[in-house]
Amino acid sequence: MLEQDGGLSLTIARIVQRLKGSSLHSQLERQARISLHNPEIKLESLKEDIKDFLKTSGWEKKLQNAVYSELNVFPSPCHPAAPPEHMKEPLAYMRKAQGSWEKRILKSLNSMCTELSIPLAQKRPASEQKELLNKWNEMGTDEPDLSLFRPVYAPKDFLEVLMNLRNPNYENGEQPSFRNHLGLIQVPLNVKDIPELKEDFSELDLNIGQLGIDDSAQVPPEFFENEHVRIGQKVLAEQDSAAAQQYVRQGCPTALRADLWALILNISNQPEDILYYEQLKSNVIQHDLLVDSLIYKDVKLTASNDDYYFVFEDYLYQVLLCFSRDTSVLEHFAYSSATPPKSYIQGKVGIEEFAVFYPPNGVIPFHGFSMYVAPLCFLYHEPSKLYQIFREMYVRFFFRLHSISSHPSGIVSLCLLFETLLQTHLPQLFYHLREIGAQPLRISFKWMVRAFSGYLATDQLLLLWDRILGYNSLEILAVLAAAVFAFRAVNLMEVTSLAAAEAVLADLSTLKVMPLLQIFLFATVT
Amino acid sequence: MPVWPCSPHRFSSLSSPQAAAPPRVPQRTKQRPVGLGRAAGSTRGVAAPLPLGRVRFKCGLSGPVLDVLRCRPGWQQARNEEEWDFLWCDVSWLRENFDHVYLEEHVRICHFRNHYELSRKNYLVKNLKRFRKQLEREAGKLEAARCDFFPKTFELPSEYHLFVEEFRKKPGTTWIMKPVGRSQGRGIFLFRKLKDIFDWKMDGGRTNEQKDETQVETYVVQRYIENPYLIGGRKFDLRVYILVTSYSPLKAWLYRDGFARFSSMRFTLNSIDDHYVHLTNVAVQKTAPDYDPEKGCKWMIQQLRQYLTAKHGTGLVEVLFADMDNIFIKSLQSVQKVIISDKRCFELYGYDILIDQDLKPWLLEVNASPSLAASSQEDYELKCHLLEDTLHVVDMEGRLTGKEKRVGGFDLIWNDGPVSRGGNLGALVNGSFVANTHLGMYSPIAGMVPCSHPFLNMRAHPFHSRTREQGTSTLTGVQKENMLSKHGCEQLDYSSTIEIQHTNVEGTTLFIDLLFKLLNCCSSSYVSLAENLMYSRCSRCLLSTLLKLVLLFFSS
């Protein structure tokens, strides 16, 4: 009890600290100053008056949403005595693994730099700045020669790293034994089983209406859809972030999705936010970074070749280039196991005062990174809003998909969850695929790293991401990956090679996400 | 040869025995006078369509058309000079042979004799202008304004002076010139100055010296829509398919799938010489320097609808699509009186629609022989399904009752009058008329398998299905089987599938009838509930509706 109280007060203290620097704080302060001149203020009833005022003026909702958003993003504080790095990642071997992985990425980036003799960053000449500004809205028409560039790493390389993760406190030799996992992931982490998942995802149960199922052609809208849309409009009118999050668990109506997601992520696109985006834009125009080429390359390799997303190419540059300059993204390293790489001003290598984070946001894009943004282009057409939504999605969810941590939404746990689910539910399939050298994770890993973006049809992907937002967790990705295997189990049982298994699972664009999830979680006899 | 999508059982038709409108199936009695030329002698009865189920077809095209015809169970290709029952020809065949061949009553041809009334740009404009005037006379200005879905257009050279007058009235407007006889974007150019047109008159008009001046190629000049709706800075147009099976009475079917074709360049009015910016025809895009065939530059119409809904809300998008329906109907009506109606003819039109920034759709043109060549696997599937469903509607096999409102991906949108979605019982859903159109509303047909029939698909369980991957959860029964994977699906006997569906729908109808008699009343709530029941072919809805009906029964 005492401990809980302590935790609570710690949380409160932290949130207050966080909110102090926010624009909400200054807005409130301004409002307070204005109200100060109101002659009706009485000192004795001040506290109550303020409470009433907050309620009637709508500030309470805003405050509530901000607090809720903080609660969602930051992990609950650990023991007061725990060192600060525990907030990043409590397990030492995970921290170490992440550290050496970062070193590898950096090395590869540096070697590309020296190979191509391109500096990490340089100021653009004035003429080039002007040119870039002119074609800001059609950057995709630019065709720089990127043949020498290559993505720093691809999901495949990352999987190799995860496969070699070991817990030093856990004795598992290379010899197969009962302690070894049958899958590729060898670290013991606590992952949920189906009964626990059922409880977590209780809103996906069979007898609860779902968009993605109960809005299909066969179901008349009177049964579910109309009512659901009505409630959605009500939630929006209330501007209640928590209610919105609960609501999207059953799926967002297409017409309301953009607003509901913005509400959940607490993004309002205020004038100052637009200004901030414009600042980032001018940063992009002034300086040329090496990562820009990597971003270009990645967009050209992935999104602009995608059947759905090719139209959004220009938006992707507008978002991703600005993202790389955004130092506010650095804040997420407080709770991410990753640490931003550092670079030194020329000639001052190793001197801490001359160290800067590189890229400024501390995130090095990898092959497929742009696919995190692409689906959002379906919902937001204002670059500044699109940008903020993406940034928030990244610092809440996506960073977990390419950093090594023990967090339940972290990629390691997702992989293990996927393998465990498949092993328990379709042991024959798992065994068969393992025997023919087609470890299921080898196929599903890229789906999860990209949060299925680019693999599913857009409408299905958005339905899936609805649930990610609704449950504030990425575990649904692992469940879906397992459900896909289960769905194609019959065909997979017949394959005899990894290539054939990959072929069976090559095209996911015809899948319907919600029925798959529902069947897997709730309609499979366990 | 590409993989043939093996799902002919996707066919599903709603038979409605007690439809409000009387059946409009033409009686095949009127004999056409015997023409000249080869007489196709046959001992088969005239009225009964192919009792033995052998259809001999002839096909002048390759690609998806031929593939579909060849794969159709019970059909076989007619050898060179053999008689045929079904002909898929290009329009030139029609020109050369139609009047010289005796055609039996049961044969079917994929074009109307004077299809060009709709597909040639100048005739289309002429017909629309005339129809507009007629509407203004008969139904007033408001109704006539419903025809304003094509930009100001003139025929050149015949209406040159009218055009110049209009041109002078609105300086600075961009105009587009299109040769009427050519298709797929050939010969199109944009201009803002009359000078450009003089140049065209000088050389474009007279390319061949040997042809005399009356042979000058006819062009239409059209106000160019300068504010097209852009997605990602790109212009696009829509391709929608309409199947007309009869002009008197007019019977038109709208296909649920279609696509948006994107220009590969960013749209700007500064470069009017650059064709690629302005034209979205795939044929033109294919020659663009940075065209990537892998990309295809297409969106399924479902995707577009979803995108627009996300941006503009459901209401506006519904208006947009209703406006598009209006375009289809009005344009067909405009030629209804001129087209030589022939029971043996049908026509699959490809409509090109442009949407502007105010979400108003514009008719660009109608193609009587839309390109059925496939640019990608997805495209191939779409076209195969389209053709397959066309054949289902044309119904050489005589399997339909004539009362169907939906066959495969086709929805009947006009049957001598608007067709309502609800259908037989009340024709009204929630008190207002809802048109029977589903353009871009449900998942693409290409990825879809037959709708779930609780009785039909019992055996197909996602994890145990042997024949094909089709995840019908018998537990929920909701449409979960829209998930045909491309792997390991087997062809099912297709005719039997239809039969089963027919019996079941009829069985359900009977059941509802019974319930109605039991209830002995016809209040509106029952009607809409029962209608839902008719159209919900999944067990969950069926059950819940039944439950509601029973509850209503007990409460009343």
JSON list of C-alpha atoms in Angstrom, two decimals, chain A residues 137-141 143 206-209 212-220 222-223 226 229 254-258 304-315 317 377-381 426 457-460 462 483 486-492 503-507 509-516 518-520 522-524, chain B residues 231-234 256 262-263 265-268 290 292 294-299 303-307 309-314 378 406 429-430 442-444 446-448 451-452 461-466 469-473 475-476 478-480 482-489 528-529 532-533 535-538 540-541 544-545 548:
[
{"chain": "A", "resi": 137, "resn": "ASN", "atom": "CA", "xyz": [6.21, 19.66, -52.60]},
{"chain": "A", "resi": 138, "resn": "GLU", "atom": "CA", "xyz": [7.58, 17.41, -55.30]},
{"chain": "A", "resi": 139, "resn": "MET", "atom": "CA", "xyz": [10.79, 16.05, -53.94]},
{"chain": "A", "resi": 140, "resn": "GLY", "atom": "CA", "xyz": [9.96, 12.70, -55.45]},
{"chain": "A", "resi": 141, "resn": "THR", "atom": "CA", "xyz": [10.64, 14.05, -58.91]},
{"chain": "A", "resi": 143, "resn": "GLU", "atom": "CA", "xyz": [16.30, 11.42, -58.99]},
{"chain": "A", "resi": 206, "resn": "LEU", "atom": "CA", "xyz": [-16.88, -12.96, -30.67]},
{"chain": "A", "resi": 207, "resn": "ASN", "atom": "CA", "xyz": [-19.96, -11.41, -29.19]},
{"chain": "A", "resi": 208, "resn": "ILE", "atom": "CA", "xyz": [-18.70, -7.84, -29.42]},
{"chain": "A", "resi": 209, "resn": "GLY", "atom": "CA", "xyz": [-19.20, -5.81, -32.56]},
{"chain": "A", "resi": 212, "resn": "GLY", "atom": "CA", "xyz": [-13.59, -5.05, -39.94]},
{"chain": "A", "resi": 213, "resn": "ILE", "atom": "CA", "xyz": [-16.15, -7.78, -39.38]},
{"chain": "A", "resi": 214, "resn": "ASP", "atom": "CA", "xyz": [-19.56, -6.43, -38.56]},
{"chain": "A", "resi": 215, "resn": "ASP", "atom": "CA", "xyz": [-19.47, -3.75, -41.21]},
{"chain": "A", "resi": 216, "resn": "SER", "atom": "CA", "xyz": [-19.05, -6.16, -44.08]},
{"chain": "A", "resi": 217, "resn": "ALA", "atom": "CA", "xyz": [-21.43, -6.35, -47.00]},
{"chain": "A", "resi": 218, "resn": "GLN", "atom": "CA", "xyz": [-23.46, -9.08, -45.41]},
{"chain": "A", "resi": 219, "resn": "VAL", "atom": "CA", "xyz": [-24.24, -7.29, -42.21]},
{"chain": "A", "resi": 220, "resn": "PRO", "atom": "CA", "xyz": [-26.85, -4.56, -42.39]},
{"chain": "A", "resi": 222, "resn": "GLU", "atom": "CA", "xyz": [-28.38, -1.10, -38.43]},
{"chain": "A", "resi": 223, "resn": "PHE", "atom": "CA", "xyz": [-26.99, -3.90, -36.33]},
{"chain": "A", "resi": 226, "resn": "ASN", "atom": "CA", "xyz": [-24.60, 2.97, -37.43]},
{"chain": "A", "resi": 229, "resn": "VAL", "atom": "CA", "xyz": [-20.41, 5.62, -35.79]},
{"chain": "A", "resi": 254, "resn": "THR", "atom": "CA", "xyz": [-13.02, 5.47, -41.79]},
{"chain": "A", "resi": 255, "resn": "ALA", "atom": "CA", "xyz": [-14.47, 8.94, -41.69]},
{"chain": "A", "resi": 256, "resn": "LEU", "atom": "CA", "xyz": [-13.60, 9.48, -38.03]},
{"chain": "A", "resi": 257, "resn": "ARG", "atom": "CA", "xyz": [-10.24, 7.79, -37.87]},
{"chain": "A", "resi": 258, "resn": "ALA", "atom": "CA", "xyz": [-8.05, 10.82, -38.48]},
{"chain": "A", "resi": 304, "resn": "SER", "atom": "CA", "xyz": [7.32, 4.44, -54.07]},
{"chain": "A", "resi": 305, "resn": "ASN", "atom": "CA", "xyz": [7.27, 0.89, -55.35]},
{"chain": "A", "resi": 306, "resn": "ASP", "atom": "CA", "xyz": [4.26, 0.01, -53.28]},
{"chain": "A", "resi": 307, "resn": "ASP", "atom": "CA", "xyz": [0.94, -0.43, -55.05]},
{"chain": "A", "resi": 308, "resn": "TYR", "atom": "CA", "xyz": [-0.88, 1.60, -52.45]},
{"chain": "A", "resi": 309, "resn": "TYR", "atom": "CA", "xyz": [1.56, 4.17, -51.20]},
{"chain": "A", "resi": 310, "resn": "PHE", "atom": "CA", "xyz": [3.35, 5.29, -54.36]},
{"chain": "A", "resi": 311, "resn": "VAL", "atom": "CA", "xyz": [1.19, 8.42, -54.53]},
{"chain": "A", "resi": 312, "resn": "PHE", "atom": "CA", "xyz": [2.43, 9.61, -51.17]},
{"chain": "A", "resi": 313, "resn": "GLU", "atom": "CA", "xyz": [6.10, 9.71, -52.04]},
{"chain": "A", "resi": 314, "resn": "ASP", "atom": "CA", "xyz": [6.39, 13.47, -51.63]},
{"chain": "A", "resi": 315, "resn": "TYR", "atom": "CA", "xyz": [4.69, 13.43, -48.26]},
{"chain": "A", "resi": 317, "resn": "TYR", "atom": "CA", "xyz": [10.13, 13.07, -47.73]},
{"chain": "A", "resi": 377, "resn": "CYS", "atom": "CA", "xyz": [-0.66, 9.61, -45.39]},
{"chain": "A", "resi": 378, "resn": "PHE", "atom": "CA", "xyz": [-4.02, 8.01, -45.97]},
{"chain": "A", "resi": 379, "resn": "LEU", "atom": "CA", "xyz": [-5.43, 9.98, -43.07]},
{"chain": "A", "resi": 380, "resn": "TYR", "atom": "CA", "xyz": [-3.66, 13.32, -42.91]},
{"chain": "A", "resi": 381, "resn": "HIS", "atom": "CA", "xyz": [-2.89, 15.58, -45.78]},
{"chain": "A", "resi": 426, "resn": "LEU", "atom": "CA", "xyz": [0.11, -25.52, -34.03]},
{"chain": "A", "resi": 457, "resn": "ALA", "atom": "CA", "xyz": [-4.16, -3.90, -47.61]},
{"chain": "A", "resi": 458, "resn": "THR", "atom": "CA", "xyz": [-4.46, -0.34, -46.33]},
{"chain": "A", "resi": 459, "resn": "ASP", "atom": "CA", "xyz": [-7.93, -0.66, -44.85]},
{"chain": "A", "resi": 460, "resn": "GLN", "atom": "CA", "xyz": [-6.86, -3.76, -42.97]},
{"chain": "A", "resi": 462, "resn": "LEU", "atom": "CA", "xyz": [-5.54, 0.79, -40.37]},
{"chain": "A", "resi": 483, "resn": "ALA", "atom": "CA", "xyz": [-2.92, -16.12, -36.86]},
{"chain": "A", "resi": 486, "resn": "ALA", "atom": "CA", "xyz": [-2.62, -20.69, -38.60]},
{"chain": "A", "resi": 487, "resn": "PHE", "atom": "CA", "xyz": [-4.80, -19.50, -41.45]},
{"chain": "A", "resi": 488, "resn": "ARG", "atom": "CA", "xyz": [-2.47, -20.83, -44.08]},
{"chain": "A", "resi": 489, "resn": "ALA", "atom": "CA", "xyz": [-1.47, -23.87, -42.08]},
{"chain": "A", "resi": 490, "resn": "VAL", "atom": "CA", "xyz": [-2.85, -26.38, -44.54]},
{"chain": "A", "resi": 491, "resn": "ASN", "atom": "CA", "xyz": [-0.76, -25.05, -47.35]},
{"chain": "A", "resi": 492, "resn": "LEU", "atom": "CA", "xyz": [2.27, -24.60, -45.14]},
{"chain": "A", "resi": 503, "resn": "ALA", "atom": "CA", "xyz": [5.81, -18.13, -51.36]},
{"chain": "A", "resi": 504, "resn": "VAL", "atom": "CA", "xyz": [2.73, -19.28, -49.49]},
{"chain": "A", "resi": 505, "resn": "LEU", "atom": "CA", "xyz": [3.01, -16.26, -47.23]},
{"chain": "A", "resi": 506, "resn": "ALA", "atom": "CA", "xyz": [4.23, -13.79, -49.81]},
{"chain": "A", "resi": 507, "resn": "ASP", "atom": "CA", "xyz": [0.94, -12.05, -50.37]},
{"chain": "A", "resi": 509, "resn": "SER", "atom": "CA", "xyz": [-2.97, -8.28, -49.10]},
{"chain": "A", "resi": 510, "resn": "THR", "atom": "CA", "xyz": [-6.06, -10.45, -49.34]},
{"chain": "A", "resi": 511, "resn": "LEU", "atom": "CA", "xyz": [-6.25, -11.16, -45.63]},
{"chain": "A", "resi": 512, "resn": "LYS", "atom": "CA", "xyz": [-8.91, -9.78, -43.35]},
{"chain": "A", "resi": 513, "resn": "VAL", "atom": "CA", "xyz": [-7.25, -8.89, -40.12]},
{"chain": "A", "resi": 514, "resn": "MET", "atom": "CA", "xyz": [-10.07, -8.82, -37.62]},
{"chain": "A", "resi": 515, "resn": "PRO", "atom": "CA", "xyz": [-11.61, -12.19, -38.45]},
{"chain": "A", "resi": 516, "resn": "LEU", "atom": "CA", "xyz": [-8.15, -13.75, -38.28]},
{"chain": "A", "resi": 518, "resn": "GLN", "atom": "CA", "xyz": [-10.84, -13.12, -33.57]},
{"chain": "A", "resi": 519, "resn": "ILE", "atom": "CA", "xyz": [-10.69, -16.70, -34.72]},
{"chain": "A", "resi": 520, "resn": "PHE", "atom": "CA", "xyz": [-7.20, -17.16, -33.42]},
{"chain": "A", "resi": 522, "resn": "PHE", "atom": "CA", "xyz": [-11.41, -16.69, -29.33]},
{"chain": "A", "resi": 523, "resn": "ALA", "atom": "CA", "xyz": [-12.58, -19.41, -31.66]},
{"chain": "A", "resi": 524, "resn": "THR", "atom": "CA", "xyz": [-9.70, -21.83, -31.44]},
{"chain": "B", "resi": 231, "resn": "ILE", "atom": "CA", "xyz": [-3.81, 12.94, -54.35]},
{"chain": "B", "resi": 232, "resn": "GLY", "atom": "CA", "xyz": [-0.18, 13.34, -53.39]},
{"chain": "B", "resi": 233, "resn": "GLY", "atom": "CA", "xyz": [0.02, 16.11, -55.99]},
{"chain": "B", "resi": 234, "resn": "ARG", "atom": "CA", "xyz": [-1.02, 13.76, -58.76]},
{"chain": "B", "resi": 256, "resn": "ARG", "atom": "CA", "xyz": [-18.35, -2.77, -58.10]},
{"chain": "B", "resi": 262, "resn": "PHE", "atom": "CA", "xyz": [-2.68, 8.17, -61.55]},
{"chain": "B", "resi": 263, "resn": "SER", "atom": "CA", "xyz": [-0.49, 10.38, -63.61]},
{"chain": "B", "resi": 265, "resn": "MET", "atom": "CA", "xyz": [4.00, 13.31, -62.68]},
{"chain": "B", "resi": 266, "resn": "ARG", "atom": "CA", "xyz": [2.95, 16.06, -60.30]},
{"chain": "B", "resi": 267, "resn": "PHE", "atom": "CA", "xyz": [0.11, 18.13, -61.62]},
{"chain": "B", "resi": 268, "resn": "THR", "atom": "CA", "xyz": [0.71, 21.73, -62.62]},
{"chain": "B", "resi": 290, "resn": "ASP", "atom": "CA", "xyz": [10.04, 7.25, -65.98]},
{"chain": "B", "resi": 292, "resn": "ASP", "atom": "CA", "xyz": [7.60, 1.94, -64.00]},
{"chain": "B", "resi": 294, "resn": "GLU", "atom": "CA", "xyz": [5.84, -2.55, -61.74]},
{"chain": "B", "resi": 295, "resn": "LYS", "atom": "CA", "xyz": [4.09, 0.40, -60.21]},
{"chain": "B", "resi": 296, "resn": "GLY", "atom": "CA", "xyz": [1.08, 0.34, -62.44]},
{"chain": "B", "resi": 297, "resn": "CYS", "atom": "CA", "xyz": [0.03, 3.71, -61.03]},
{"chain": "B", "resi": 298, "resn": "LYS", "atom": "CA", "xyz": [-3.39, 2.39, -60.16]},
{"chain": "B", "resi": 299, "resn": "TRP", "atom": "CA", "xyz": [-5.56, 2.26, -57.11]},
{"chain": "B", "resi": 303, "resn": "GLN", "atom": "CA", "xyz": [-9.13, 2.38, -51.94]},
{"chain": "B", "resi": 304, "resn": "LEU", "atom": "CA", "xyz": [-10.01, 5.70, -53.43]},
{"chain": "B", "resi": 305, "resn": "ARG", "atom": "CA", "xyz": [-13.38, 5.62, -51.79]},
{"chain": "B", "resi": 306, "resn": "GLN", "atom": "CA", "xyz": [-11.76, 4.87, -48.47]},
{"chain": "B", "resi": 307, "resn": "TYR", "atom": "CA", "xyz": [-9.22, 7.62, -48.93]},
{"chain": "B", "resi": 309, "resn": "THR", "atom": "CA", "xyz": [-14.07, 9.02, -46.89]},
{"chain": "B", "resi": 310, "resn": "ALA", "atom": "CA", "xyz": [-11.18, 9.44, -44.48]},
{"chain": "B", "resi": 311, "resn": "LYS", "atom": "CA", "xyz": [-10.66, 12.96, -45.74]},
{"chain": "B", "resi": 312, "resn": "HIS", "atom": "CA", "xyz": [-14.13, 14.24, -46.38]},
{"chain": "B", "resi": 313, "resn": "GLY", "atom": "CA", "xyz": [-16.49, 12.08, -44.37]},
{"chain": "B", "resi": 314, "resn": "THR", "atom": "CA", "xyz": [-19.11, 9.61, -45.45]},
{"chain": "B", "resi": 378, "resn": "GLU", "atom": "CA", "xyz": [-4.08, -7.51, -59.80]},
{"chain": "B", "resi": 406, "resn": "ARG", "atom": "CA", "xyz": [-26.80, -8.58, -58.22]},
{"chain": "B", "resi": 429, "resn": "VAL", "atom": "CA", "xyz": [-34.92, 1.20, -46.47]},
{"chain": "B", "resi": 430, "resn": "ASN", "atom": "CA", "xyz": [-35.56, 3.47, -43.52]},
{"chain": "B", "resi": 442, "resn": "TYR", "atom": "CA", "xyz": [-16.72, -3.50, -50.36]},
{"chain": "B", "resi": 443, "resn": "SER", "atom": "CA", "xyz": [-13.49, -5.31, -50.61]},
{"chain": "B", "resi": 444, "resn": "PRO", "atom": "CA", "xyz": [-12.28, -5.77, -54.14]},
{"chain": "B", "resi": 446, "resn": "ALA", "atom": "CA", "xyz": [-10.49, -9.78, -56.92]},
{"chain": "B", "resi": 447, "resn": "GLY", "atom": "CA", "xyz": [-9.69, -10.83, -53.41]},
{"chain": "B", "resi": 448, "resn": "MET", "atom": "CA", "xyz": [-13.11, -12.08, -52.63]},
{"chain": "B", "resi": 451, "resn": "CYS", "atom": "CA", "xyz": [-20.29, -14.49, -49.95]},
{"chain": "B", "resi": 452, "resn": "SER", "atom": "CA", "xyz": [-20.76, -16.61, -47.02]},
{"chain": "B", "resi": 461, "resn": "HIS", "atom": "CA", "xyz": [-13.22, -24.12, -41.93]},
{"chain": "B", "resi": 462, "resn": "PRO", "atom": "CA", "xyz": [-10.12, -21.99, -41.86]},
{"chain": "B", "resi": 463, "resn": "PHE", "atom": "CA", "xyz": [-7.96, -24.54, -40.26]},
{"chain": "B", "resi": 464, "resn": "HIS", "atom": "CA", "xyz": [-9.41, -27.69, -41.66]},
{"chain": "B", "resi": 465, "resn": "SER", "atom": "CA", "xyz": [-10.50, -26.79, -45.11]},
{"chain": "B", "resi": 466, "resn": "ARG", "atom": "CA", "xyz": [-9.04, -29.18, -47.62]},
{"chain": "B", "resi": 469, "resn": "GLU", "atom": "CA", "xyz": [-8.51, -21.65, -47.90]},
{"chain": "B", "resi": 470, "resn": "GLN", "atom": "CA", "xyz": [-11.68, -20.09, -46.93]},
{"chain": "B", "resi": 471, "resn": "GLY", "atom": "CA", "xyz": [-12.09, -19.23, -43.36]},
{"chain": "B", "resi": 472, "resn": "THR", "atom": "CA", "xyz": [-15.69, -19.51, -42.51]},
{"chain": "B", "resi": 473, "resn": "SER", "atom": "CA", "xyz": [-15.94, -19.51, -38.85]},
{"chain": "B", "resi": 475, "resn": "LEU", "atom": "CA", "xyz": [-18.95, -20.06, -34.74]},
{"chain": "B", "resi": 476, "resn": "THR", "atom": "CA", "xyz": [-19.45, -16.49, -35.76]},
{"chain": "B", "resi": 478, "resn": "VAL", "atom": "CA", "xyz": [-19.82, -13.45, -40.14]},
{"chain": "B", "resi": 479, "resn": "GLN", "atom": "CA", "xyz": [-18.23, -12.89, -43.44]},
{"chain": "B", "resi": 480, "resn": "LYS", "atom": "CA", "xyz": [-14.86, -14.17, -42.59]},
{"chain": "B", "resi": 482, "resn": "ASN", "atom": "CA", "xyz": [-13.48, -13.13, -47.78]},
{"chain": "B", "resi": 483, "resn": "MET", "atom": "CA", "xyz": [-10.05, -14.40, -47.54]},
{"chain": "B", "resi": 484, "resn": "LEU", "atom": "CA", "xyz": [-9.25, -16.56, -50.42]},
{"chain": "B", "resi": 485, "resn": "SER", "atom": "CA", "xyz": [-5.60, -17.00, -50.62]},
{"chain": "B", "resi": 486, "resn": "LYS", "atom": "CA", "xyz": [-4.15, -17.63, -53.98]},
{"chain": "B", "resi": 487, "resn": "HIS", "atom": "CA", "xyz": [-2.73, -20.89, -52.93]},
{"chain": "B", "resi": 488, "resn": "GLY", "atom": "CA", "xyz": [-4.20, -24.26, -53.20]},
{"chain": "B", "resi": 489, "resn": "CYS", "atom": "CA", "xyz": [-7.67, -23.34, -54.21]},
{"chain": "B", "resi": 528, "resn": "SER", "atom": "CA", "xyz": [-37.09, -3.51, -42.91]},
{"chain": "B", "resi": 529, "resn": "LEU", "atom": "CA", "xyz": [-36.18, -6.30, -40.55]},
{"chain": "B", "resi": 532, "resn": "ASN", "atom": "CA", "xyz": [-32.36, -7.40, -43.69]},
{"chain": "B", "resi": 533, "resn": "LEU", "atom": "CA", "xyz": [-33.02, -11.01, -43.21]},
{"chain": "B", "resi": 535, "resn": "TYR", "atom": "CA", "xyz": [-30.01, -10.00, -47.55]},
{"chain": "B", "resi": 536, "resn": "SER", "atom": "CA", "xyz": [-28.08, -11.21, -44.63]},
{"chain": "B", "resi": 537, "resn": "ARG", "atom": "CA", "xyz": [-26.75, -14.48, -45.69]},
{"chain": "B", "resi": 538, "resn": "CYS", "atom": "CA", "xyz": [-24.78, -15.19, -42.61]},
{"chain": "B", "resi": 540, "resn": "ARG", "atom": "CA", "xyz": [-25.27, -14.50, -37.09]},
{"chain": "B", "resi": 541, "resn": "CYS", "atom": "CA", "xyz": [-27.45, -11.86, -38.75]},
{"chain": "B", "resi": 544, "resn": "SER", "atom": "CA", "xyz": [-30.28, -12.03, -34.59]},
{"chain": "B", "resi": 545, "resn": "THR", "atom": "CA", "xyz": [-32.90, -10.84, -37.05]},
{"chain": "B", "resi": 548, "resn": "LYS", "atom": "CA", "xyz": [-35.82, -9.63, -33.20]}
]
